[in-house]
Short mmCIF file of C-alpha atoms and ligand atoms in Angstrom, two decimals:
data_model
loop_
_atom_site.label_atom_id
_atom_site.label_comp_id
_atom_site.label_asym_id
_atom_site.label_seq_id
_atom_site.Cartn_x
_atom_site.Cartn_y
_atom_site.Cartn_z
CA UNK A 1 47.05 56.53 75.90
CA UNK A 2 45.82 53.23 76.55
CA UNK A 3 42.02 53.00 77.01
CA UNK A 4 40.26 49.76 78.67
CA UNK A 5 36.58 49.14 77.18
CA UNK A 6 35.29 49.52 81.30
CA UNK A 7 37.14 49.80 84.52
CA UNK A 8 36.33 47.21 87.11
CA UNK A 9 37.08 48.06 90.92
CA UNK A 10 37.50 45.56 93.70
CA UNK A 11 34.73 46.73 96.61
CA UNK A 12 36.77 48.68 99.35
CA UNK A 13 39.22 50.01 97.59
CA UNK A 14 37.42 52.78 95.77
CA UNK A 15 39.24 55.71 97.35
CA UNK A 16 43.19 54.21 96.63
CA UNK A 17 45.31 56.75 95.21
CA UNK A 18 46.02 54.68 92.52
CA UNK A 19 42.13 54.44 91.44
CA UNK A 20 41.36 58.06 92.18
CA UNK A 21 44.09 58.96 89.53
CA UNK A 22 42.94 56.80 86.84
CA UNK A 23 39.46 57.76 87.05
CA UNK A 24 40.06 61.34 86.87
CA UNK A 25 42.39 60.36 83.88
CA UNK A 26 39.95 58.27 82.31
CA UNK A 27 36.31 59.93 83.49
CA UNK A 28 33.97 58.65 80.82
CA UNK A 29 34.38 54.90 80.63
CA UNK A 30 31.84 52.74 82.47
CA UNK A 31 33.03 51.30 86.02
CA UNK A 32 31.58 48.38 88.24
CA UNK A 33 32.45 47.84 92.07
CA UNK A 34 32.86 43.97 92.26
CA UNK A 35 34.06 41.42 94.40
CA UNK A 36 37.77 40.36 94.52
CA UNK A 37 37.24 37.26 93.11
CA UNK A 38 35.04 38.32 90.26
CA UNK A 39 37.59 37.24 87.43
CA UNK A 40 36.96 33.31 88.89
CA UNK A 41 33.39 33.38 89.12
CA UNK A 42 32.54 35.27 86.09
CA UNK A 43 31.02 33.18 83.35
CA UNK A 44 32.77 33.76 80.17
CA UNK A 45 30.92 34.58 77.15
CA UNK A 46 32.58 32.56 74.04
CA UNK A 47 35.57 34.60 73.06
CA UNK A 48 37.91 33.52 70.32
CA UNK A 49 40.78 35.84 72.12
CA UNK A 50 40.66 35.92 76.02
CA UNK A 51 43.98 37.02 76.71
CA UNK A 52 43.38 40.12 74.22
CA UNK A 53 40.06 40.77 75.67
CA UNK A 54 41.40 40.66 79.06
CA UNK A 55 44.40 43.07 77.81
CA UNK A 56 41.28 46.03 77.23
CA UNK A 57 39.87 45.69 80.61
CA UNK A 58 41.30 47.23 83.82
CA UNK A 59 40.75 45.96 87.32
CA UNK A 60 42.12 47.25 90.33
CA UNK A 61 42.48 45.44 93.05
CA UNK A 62 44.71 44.21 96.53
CA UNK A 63 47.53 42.12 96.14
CA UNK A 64 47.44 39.38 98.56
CA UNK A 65 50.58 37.42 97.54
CA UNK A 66 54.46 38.67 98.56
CA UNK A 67 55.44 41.06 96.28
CA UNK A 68 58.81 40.42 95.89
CA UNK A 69 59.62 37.29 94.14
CA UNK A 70 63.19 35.58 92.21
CA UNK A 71 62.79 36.19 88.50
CA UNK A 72 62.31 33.07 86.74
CA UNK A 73 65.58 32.81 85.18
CA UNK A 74 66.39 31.09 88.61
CA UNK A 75 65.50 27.86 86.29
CA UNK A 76 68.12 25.06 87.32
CA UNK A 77 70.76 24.70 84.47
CA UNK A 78 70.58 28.54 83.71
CA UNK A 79 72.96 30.80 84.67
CA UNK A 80 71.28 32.99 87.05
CA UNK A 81 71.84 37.12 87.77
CA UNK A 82 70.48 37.37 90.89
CA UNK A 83 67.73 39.93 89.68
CA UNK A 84 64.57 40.62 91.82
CA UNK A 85 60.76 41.42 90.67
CA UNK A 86 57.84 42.79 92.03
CA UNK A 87 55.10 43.00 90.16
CA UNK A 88 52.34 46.12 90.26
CA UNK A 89 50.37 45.27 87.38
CA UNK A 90 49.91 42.22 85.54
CA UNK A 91 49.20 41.61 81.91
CA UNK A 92 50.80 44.49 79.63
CA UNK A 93 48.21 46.93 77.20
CA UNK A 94 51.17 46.20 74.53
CA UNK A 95 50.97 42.76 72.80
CA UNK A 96 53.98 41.45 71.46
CA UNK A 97 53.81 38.06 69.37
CA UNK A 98 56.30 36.48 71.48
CA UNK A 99 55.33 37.30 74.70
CA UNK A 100 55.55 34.49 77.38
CA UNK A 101 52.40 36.22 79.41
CA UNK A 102 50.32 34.70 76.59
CA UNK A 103 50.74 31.13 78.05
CA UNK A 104 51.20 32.47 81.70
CA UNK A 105 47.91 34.73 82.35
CA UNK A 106 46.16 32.10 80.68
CA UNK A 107 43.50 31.61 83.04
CA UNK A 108 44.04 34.74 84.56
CA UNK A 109 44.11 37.29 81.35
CA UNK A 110 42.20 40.50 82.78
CA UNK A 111 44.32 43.46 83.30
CA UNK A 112 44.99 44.23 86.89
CA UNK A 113 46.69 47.01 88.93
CA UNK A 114 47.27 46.28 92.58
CA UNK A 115 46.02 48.96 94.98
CA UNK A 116 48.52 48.34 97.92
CA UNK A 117 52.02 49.53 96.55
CA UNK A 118 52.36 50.81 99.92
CA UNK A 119 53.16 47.15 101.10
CA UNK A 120 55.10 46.50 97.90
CA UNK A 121 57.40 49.45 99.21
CA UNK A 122 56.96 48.21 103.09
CA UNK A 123 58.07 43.92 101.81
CA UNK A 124 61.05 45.58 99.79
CA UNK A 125 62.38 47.80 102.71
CA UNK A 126 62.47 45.10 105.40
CA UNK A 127 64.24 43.07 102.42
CA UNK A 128 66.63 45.73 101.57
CA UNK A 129 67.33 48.05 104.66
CA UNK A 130 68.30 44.94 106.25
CA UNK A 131 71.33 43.57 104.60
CA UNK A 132 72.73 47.13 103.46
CA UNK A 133 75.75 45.38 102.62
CA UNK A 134 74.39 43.41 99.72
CA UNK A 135 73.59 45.14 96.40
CA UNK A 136 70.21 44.38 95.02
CA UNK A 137 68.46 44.54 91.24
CA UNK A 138 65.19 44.48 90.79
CA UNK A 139 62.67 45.04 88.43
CA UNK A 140 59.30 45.66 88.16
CA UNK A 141 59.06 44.57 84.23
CA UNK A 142 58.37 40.87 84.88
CA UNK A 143 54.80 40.71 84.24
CA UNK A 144 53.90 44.24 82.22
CA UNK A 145 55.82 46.69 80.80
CA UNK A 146 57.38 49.20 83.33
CA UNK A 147 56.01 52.54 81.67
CA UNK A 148 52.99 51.34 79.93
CA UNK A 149 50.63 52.56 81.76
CA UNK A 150 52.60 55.24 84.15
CA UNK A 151 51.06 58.40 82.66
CA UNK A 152 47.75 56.97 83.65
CA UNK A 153 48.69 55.28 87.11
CA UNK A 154 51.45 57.12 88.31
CA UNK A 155 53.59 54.09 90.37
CA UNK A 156 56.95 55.46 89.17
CA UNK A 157 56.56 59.11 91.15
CA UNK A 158 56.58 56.68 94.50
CA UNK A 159 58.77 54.16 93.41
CA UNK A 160 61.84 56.49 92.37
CA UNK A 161 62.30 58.59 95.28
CA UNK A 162 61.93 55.24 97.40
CA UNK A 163 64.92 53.85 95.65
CA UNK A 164 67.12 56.76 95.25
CA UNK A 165 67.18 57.29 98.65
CA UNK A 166 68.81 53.47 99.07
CA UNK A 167 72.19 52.93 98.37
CA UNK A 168 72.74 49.16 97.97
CA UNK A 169 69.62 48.80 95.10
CA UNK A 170 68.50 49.57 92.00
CA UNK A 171 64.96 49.42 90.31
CA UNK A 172 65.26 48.85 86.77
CA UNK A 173 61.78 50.07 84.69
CA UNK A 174 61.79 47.90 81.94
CA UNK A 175 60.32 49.36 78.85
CA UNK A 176 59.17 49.26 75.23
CA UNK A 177 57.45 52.17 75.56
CA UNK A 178 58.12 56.18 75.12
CA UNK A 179 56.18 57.62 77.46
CA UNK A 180 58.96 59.36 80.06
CA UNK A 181 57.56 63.08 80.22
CA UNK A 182 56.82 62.19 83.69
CA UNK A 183 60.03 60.75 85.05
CA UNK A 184 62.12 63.48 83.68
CA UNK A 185 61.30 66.08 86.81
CA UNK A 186 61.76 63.34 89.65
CA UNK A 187 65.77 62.68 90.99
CA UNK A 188 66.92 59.15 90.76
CA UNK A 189 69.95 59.57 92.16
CA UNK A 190 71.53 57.21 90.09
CA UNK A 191 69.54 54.44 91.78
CA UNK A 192 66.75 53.59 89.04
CA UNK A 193 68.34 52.08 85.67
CA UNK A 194 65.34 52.98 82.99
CA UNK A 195 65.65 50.04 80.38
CA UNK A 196 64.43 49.73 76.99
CA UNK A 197 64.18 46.33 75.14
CA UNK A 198 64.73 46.74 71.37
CA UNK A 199 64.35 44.50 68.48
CA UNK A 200 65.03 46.13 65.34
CA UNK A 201 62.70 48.14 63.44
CA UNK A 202 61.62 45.16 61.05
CA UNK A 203 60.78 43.04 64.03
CA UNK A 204 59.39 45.35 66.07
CA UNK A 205 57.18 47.05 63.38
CA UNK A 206 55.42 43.72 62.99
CA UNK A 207 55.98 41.20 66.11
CA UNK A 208 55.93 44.09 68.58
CA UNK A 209 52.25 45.33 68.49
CA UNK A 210 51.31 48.47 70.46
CA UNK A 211 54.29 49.46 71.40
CA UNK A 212 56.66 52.60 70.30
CA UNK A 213 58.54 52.22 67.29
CA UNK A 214 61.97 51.68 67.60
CA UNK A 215 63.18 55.40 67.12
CA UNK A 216 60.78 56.23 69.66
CA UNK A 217 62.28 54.29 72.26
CA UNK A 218 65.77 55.39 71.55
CA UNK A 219 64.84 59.05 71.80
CA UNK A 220 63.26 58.41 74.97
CA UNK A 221 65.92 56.89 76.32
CA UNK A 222 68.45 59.90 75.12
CA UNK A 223 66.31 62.24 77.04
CA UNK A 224 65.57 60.24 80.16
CA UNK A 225 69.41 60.03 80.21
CA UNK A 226 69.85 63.59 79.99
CA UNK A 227 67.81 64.22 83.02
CA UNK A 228 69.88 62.44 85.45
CA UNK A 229 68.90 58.41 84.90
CA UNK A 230 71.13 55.43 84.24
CA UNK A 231 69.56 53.56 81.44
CA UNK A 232 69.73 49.88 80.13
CA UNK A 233 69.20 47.91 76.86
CA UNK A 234 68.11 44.49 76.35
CA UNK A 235 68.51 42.90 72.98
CA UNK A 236 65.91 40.19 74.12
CA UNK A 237 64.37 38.08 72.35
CA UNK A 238 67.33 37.56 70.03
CA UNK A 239 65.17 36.74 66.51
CA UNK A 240 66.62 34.75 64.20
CA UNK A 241 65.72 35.75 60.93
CA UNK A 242 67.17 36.02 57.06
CA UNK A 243 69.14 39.34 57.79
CA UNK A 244 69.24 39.39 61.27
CA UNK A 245 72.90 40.28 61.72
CA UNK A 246 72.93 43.53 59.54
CA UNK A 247 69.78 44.54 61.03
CA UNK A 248 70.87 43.84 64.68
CA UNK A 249 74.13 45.08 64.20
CA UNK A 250 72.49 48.81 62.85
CA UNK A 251 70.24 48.71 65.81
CA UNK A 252 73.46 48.95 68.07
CA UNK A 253 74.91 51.64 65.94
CA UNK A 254 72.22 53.56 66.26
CA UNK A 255 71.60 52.70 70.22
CA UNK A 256 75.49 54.24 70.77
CA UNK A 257 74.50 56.91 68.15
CA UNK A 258 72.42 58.00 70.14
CA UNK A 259 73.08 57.59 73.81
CA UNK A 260 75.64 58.35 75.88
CA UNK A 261 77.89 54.40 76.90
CA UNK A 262 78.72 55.84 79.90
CA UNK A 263 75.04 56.25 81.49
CA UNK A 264 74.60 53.09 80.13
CA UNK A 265 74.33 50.37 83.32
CA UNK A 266 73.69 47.12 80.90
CA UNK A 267 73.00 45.20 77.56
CA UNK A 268 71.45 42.35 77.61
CA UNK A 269 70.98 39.74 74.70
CA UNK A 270 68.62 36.68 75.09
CA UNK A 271 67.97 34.25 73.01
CA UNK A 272 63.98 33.53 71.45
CA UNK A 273 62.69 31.00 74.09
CA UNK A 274 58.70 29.43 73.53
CA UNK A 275 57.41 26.99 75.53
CA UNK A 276 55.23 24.24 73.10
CA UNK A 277 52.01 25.63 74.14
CA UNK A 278 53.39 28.94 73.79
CA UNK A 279 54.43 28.32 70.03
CA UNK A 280 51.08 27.07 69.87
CA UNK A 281 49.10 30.16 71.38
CA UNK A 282 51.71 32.26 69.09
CA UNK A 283 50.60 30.56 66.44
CA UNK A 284 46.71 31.14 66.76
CA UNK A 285 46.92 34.59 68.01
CA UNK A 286 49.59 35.59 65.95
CA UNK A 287 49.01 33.68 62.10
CA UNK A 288 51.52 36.11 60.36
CA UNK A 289 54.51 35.63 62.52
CA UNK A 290 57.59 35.45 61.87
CA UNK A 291 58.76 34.22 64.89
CA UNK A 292 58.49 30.49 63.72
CA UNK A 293 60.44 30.11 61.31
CA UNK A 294 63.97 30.04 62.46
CA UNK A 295 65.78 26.82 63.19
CA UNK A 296 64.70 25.92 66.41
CA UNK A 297 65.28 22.88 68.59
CA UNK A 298 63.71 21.59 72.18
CA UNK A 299 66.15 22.49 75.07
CA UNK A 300 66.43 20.65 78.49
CA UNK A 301 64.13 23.49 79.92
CA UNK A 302 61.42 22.43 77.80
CA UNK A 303 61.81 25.43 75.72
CA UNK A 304 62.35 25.95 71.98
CA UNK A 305 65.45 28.19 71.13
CA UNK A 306 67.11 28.72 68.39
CA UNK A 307 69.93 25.79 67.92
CA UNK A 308 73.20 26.35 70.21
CA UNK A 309 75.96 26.86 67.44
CA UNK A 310 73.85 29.55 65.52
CA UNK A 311 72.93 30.87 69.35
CA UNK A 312 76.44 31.50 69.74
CA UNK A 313 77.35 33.14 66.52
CA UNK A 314 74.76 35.75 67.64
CA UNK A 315 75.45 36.34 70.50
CA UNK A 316 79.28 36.49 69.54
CA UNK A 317 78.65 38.71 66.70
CA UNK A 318 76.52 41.36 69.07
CA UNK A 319 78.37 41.06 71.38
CA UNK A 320 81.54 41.92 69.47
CA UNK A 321 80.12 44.68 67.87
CA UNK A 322 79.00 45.77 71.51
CA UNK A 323 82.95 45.83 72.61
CA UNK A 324 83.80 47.79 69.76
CA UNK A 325 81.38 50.24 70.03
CA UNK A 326 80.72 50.64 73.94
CA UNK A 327 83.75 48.67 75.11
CA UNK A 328 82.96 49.93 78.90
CA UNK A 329 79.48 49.12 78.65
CA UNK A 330 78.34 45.82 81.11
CA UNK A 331 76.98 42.93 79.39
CA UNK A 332 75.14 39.54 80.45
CA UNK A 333 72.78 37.05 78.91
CA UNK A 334 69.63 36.18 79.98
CA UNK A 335 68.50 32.55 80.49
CA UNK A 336 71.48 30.83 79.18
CA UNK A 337 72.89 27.74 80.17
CA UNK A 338 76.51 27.52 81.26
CA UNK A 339 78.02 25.87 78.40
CA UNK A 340 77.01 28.59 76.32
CA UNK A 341 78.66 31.30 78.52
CA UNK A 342 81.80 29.32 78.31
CA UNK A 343 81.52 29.51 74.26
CA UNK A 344 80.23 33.21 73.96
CA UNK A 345 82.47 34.40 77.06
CA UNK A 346 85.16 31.95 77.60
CA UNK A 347 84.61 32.06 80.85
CA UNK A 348 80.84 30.88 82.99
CA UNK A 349 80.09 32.71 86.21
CA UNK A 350 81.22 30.35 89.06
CA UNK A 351 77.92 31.13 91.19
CA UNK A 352 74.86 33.63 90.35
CA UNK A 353 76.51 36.51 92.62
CA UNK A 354 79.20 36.70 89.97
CA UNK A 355 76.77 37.85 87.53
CA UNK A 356 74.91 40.20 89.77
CA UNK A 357 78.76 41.77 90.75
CA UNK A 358 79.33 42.35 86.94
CA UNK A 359 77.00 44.47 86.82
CA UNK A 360 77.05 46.45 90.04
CA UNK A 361 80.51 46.58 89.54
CA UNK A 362 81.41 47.38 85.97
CA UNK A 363 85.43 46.30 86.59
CA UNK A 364 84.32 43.02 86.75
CA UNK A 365 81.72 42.89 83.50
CA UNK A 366 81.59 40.22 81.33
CA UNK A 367 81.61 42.20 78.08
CA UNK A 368 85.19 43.66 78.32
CA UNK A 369 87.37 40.75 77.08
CA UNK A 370 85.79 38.12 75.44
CA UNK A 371 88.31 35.77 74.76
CA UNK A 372 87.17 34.57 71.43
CA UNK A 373 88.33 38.10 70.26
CA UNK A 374 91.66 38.41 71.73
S1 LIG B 401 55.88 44.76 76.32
FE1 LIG B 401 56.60 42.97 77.47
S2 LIG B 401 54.91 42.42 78.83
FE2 LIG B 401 54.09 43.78 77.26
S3 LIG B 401 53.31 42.42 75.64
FE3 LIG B 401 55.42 42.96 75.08
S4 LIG B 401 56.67 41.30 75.96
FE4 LIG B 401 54.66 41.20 76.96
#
C-alpha cells in the first residue's frame, strides 16, 4: 500500500470521512493541520525532484473548483468522444515515465485528495438527472489513477452505487493498478466500466514505475469481471519501439485469453504524445527511457507523436488483430486527428456524439469493419 512520508490536513476538515479512514489506515505517520493554501506559501527547500517529492506526501483538502470538467482531448483538430472527468485526487502514487502530470502539476506537485466528494456527486447529479435522455461517460482517471489509492480512501464504495442507480451514465475507473478486493462485493449494475491501461510487459516493467505488472492487471480485471462489472482496455500510450508489434500483438492475445469480449465495453489505442517540456522533464526524471527514441515528429497540437504513416500501421495492425480476436468488442482512438481516422477507419466521425454513440451503442462501433480489411 502506498505510504506518504507525513499526512498534511487542511484546518476544518479534520473529521471528513475521507480523512478519518485514512488515518485509521495509516495511524503512525506524522500529520500537520495547515492552512488551505499551504502548498503556495511554503518555501521550498532545494529539491532535485519536486514532482516525486510531492508524489510521497498526502494532503487533504476542499475542492473549490467545478468538479466536472471536458477531458482534454476536446483539443481543436482532434476527434473528440465526448468523455467527462472529475477529478478526486490529483497527482497519482504510481510514476510512469510518460506521464503528462509531470509537466501539468508542475507547480502544483503535492498529492491531494479532496474532502467534498459529496458535491462532486451533488455537480454530477444536477448534470446528469437532468437530461436523462443523453448518455454520459465519465471518468475519474484524468488526473490519478482510479484505484490507486481506493483501499486506503475508499471513493469507489460511494461512487458505484451513485452510478448504478443512473441509467443514462457510466463512470469508467481507469486503472493500472490491481487492487479490486474492494469493488468485488458492491453492485454496479452494469453502470461502472472498470478500465485497465496496458502496455506490454517490456514497457511496463521499465517505463511504468509503481504500478502492477502486467499479469497483475489482467487478473484483476478477469475477476472484477466475474463479479458483475463491465471492464475496458486502453492500449495508450501506443510505444513505438524495435519489436513493438509482436509484443503488442501478444498483449491482446493474452487480454482475450483471459477475459471474457463480451463484458468488454472498449479498447482504446493512443498514440505516444509529449509536449517539448514534457520530453524535457522525461528526460531528467527519467535518464533510462526508452520512450525517446522512436521516430517522432512535432504535430499541429504542439505535441511530439510518433510520425503519421508508422501511426497508422499501428494502429491498423492492433486494431486488426483486435477484429479478429474480439470482433464485437467497441473500439476508438484517443486524441487523433481526423485524417488519421479516415486512414485507420475509412471512415472519421462526422461530429464528437458519433464517437460517444459507438460506444454506448456497440451496433454502431468503429472497430467492426474497418475498411482497409475488407
Ligand atoms: S498511472 Fe496514470 S496518472 Fe499515475 S503516473 Fe501513470 S500515467 Fe500518471
Amino acid at each position: 500500500m502506498y505510504r506518504p512520508t507525513e499526512i498534511l490536513i487542511e484546518r476544518g476538515e479534520e473529521n471528513a470521512p475521507v480523512v478519518q479512514r485514512a488515518l485509521t489506515k495509516l495511524p503512525e505517520l506524522p500529520v500537520r493541520i495547515v492552512e488551505k493554501d499551504w502548498e503556495q506559501k511554503e518555501t521550498r527547500p532545494a529539491d532535485s525532484d519536486p514532482f516525486g517529492t510531492g508524489k510521497r506526501r498526502l494532503f487533504f483538502t476542499r475542492q473549490r473548483a467545478r468538479f466536472l470538467e471536458h477531458c482534454p482531448a476536446g483539443t481543436p483538430g482532434l476527434v473528440c468522444c465526448n468523455y467527462l472527468v472529475v477529478s478526486l485526487i490529483s497527482n497519482c502514487p504510481m510514476d510512469c515515465s510518460y506521464c503528462f502530470l509531470q509537466e501539468y502539476l508542475a507547480n502544483n506537485p503535492t498529492l491531494k485528495v479532496f474532502t467534498n466528494s459529496d458535491d462532486l456527486l451533488d455537480e454530477v447529479a444536477q448534470v446528469v438527472d437532468r437530461q436523462p435522455w443523453r448518455q454520459f461517460r465519465i471518468g475519474t482517471g484524468e488526473l490519478s489513477d482510479s484505484l490507486a489509492l481506493d483501499t486506503l480512501l475508499g471513493f469507489s464504495a460511494d461512487l458505484v452505487p451513485f452510478f448504478a442507480a443512473r441509467k443514462n451514465v457510466l463512470l469508467e475507473l481507469k486503472t493500472k493498478s490491481d487492487g479490486i478486493d474492494h469493488l468485488l462485493g458492491l453492485e454496479s449494475h452494469g453502470r461502472v466500466v472498470v478500465s485497465w491501461s496496458l502496455t506490454p510487459p517490456a514497457i511496463a516493467d521499465t517505463e511504468e514505475h509503481g504500478t502492477a505488472p502486467f499479469t497483475e492487471r489482467l487478473r484483476a480485471a478477469r475477476r472484477v469481471q466475474q463479479a458483475g462489472y463491465k471492464i475496458g482496455f486502453h492500449f495508450d500510450p501506443l510505444i513505438e519501439y524495435p519489436n513493438w508489434e509482436t509484443d503488442y500483438r501478444q498483449a491482446l492475445e493474452q487480454v482475450f485469453a483471459t477475459v471474457d469480449p463480451r463484458g468488454v465495453a472498449w479498447v482504446s489505442f493512443g498514440s505516444l504524445r509529449l509536449t517539448p517540456s514534457l520530453r524535457k522533464v522525461v528526460r531528467q526524471r527519467f535518464p533510462q527511457t526508452r520512450l525517446l527514441s522512436g521516430e517522432q515528429v512535432l504535430c499541429d497540437d504542439g505535441k511530439w507523436r510518433t510520425f503519421q504513416a508508422l501511426r497508422v500501421k499501428m494502429y491498423r495492425s492492433l486494431i486488426s488483430q483486435l477484429n479478429s480476436l474480439a470482433p464485437t468488442v467497441p473500439v476508438y482512438m484517443c486524441m487523433e486527428t481526423a485524417p488519421v481516422w479516415q486512414k485507420v477507419f475509412g471512415r472519421a466521425p462526422g461530429c464528437d456524439k458519433d464517437v460517444a454513440r459507438s460506444l454506448t451503442e456497440p451496433n454502431l462501433s468503429y472497430g467492426s469493419a474497418p475498411q482497409w480489411d475488407r
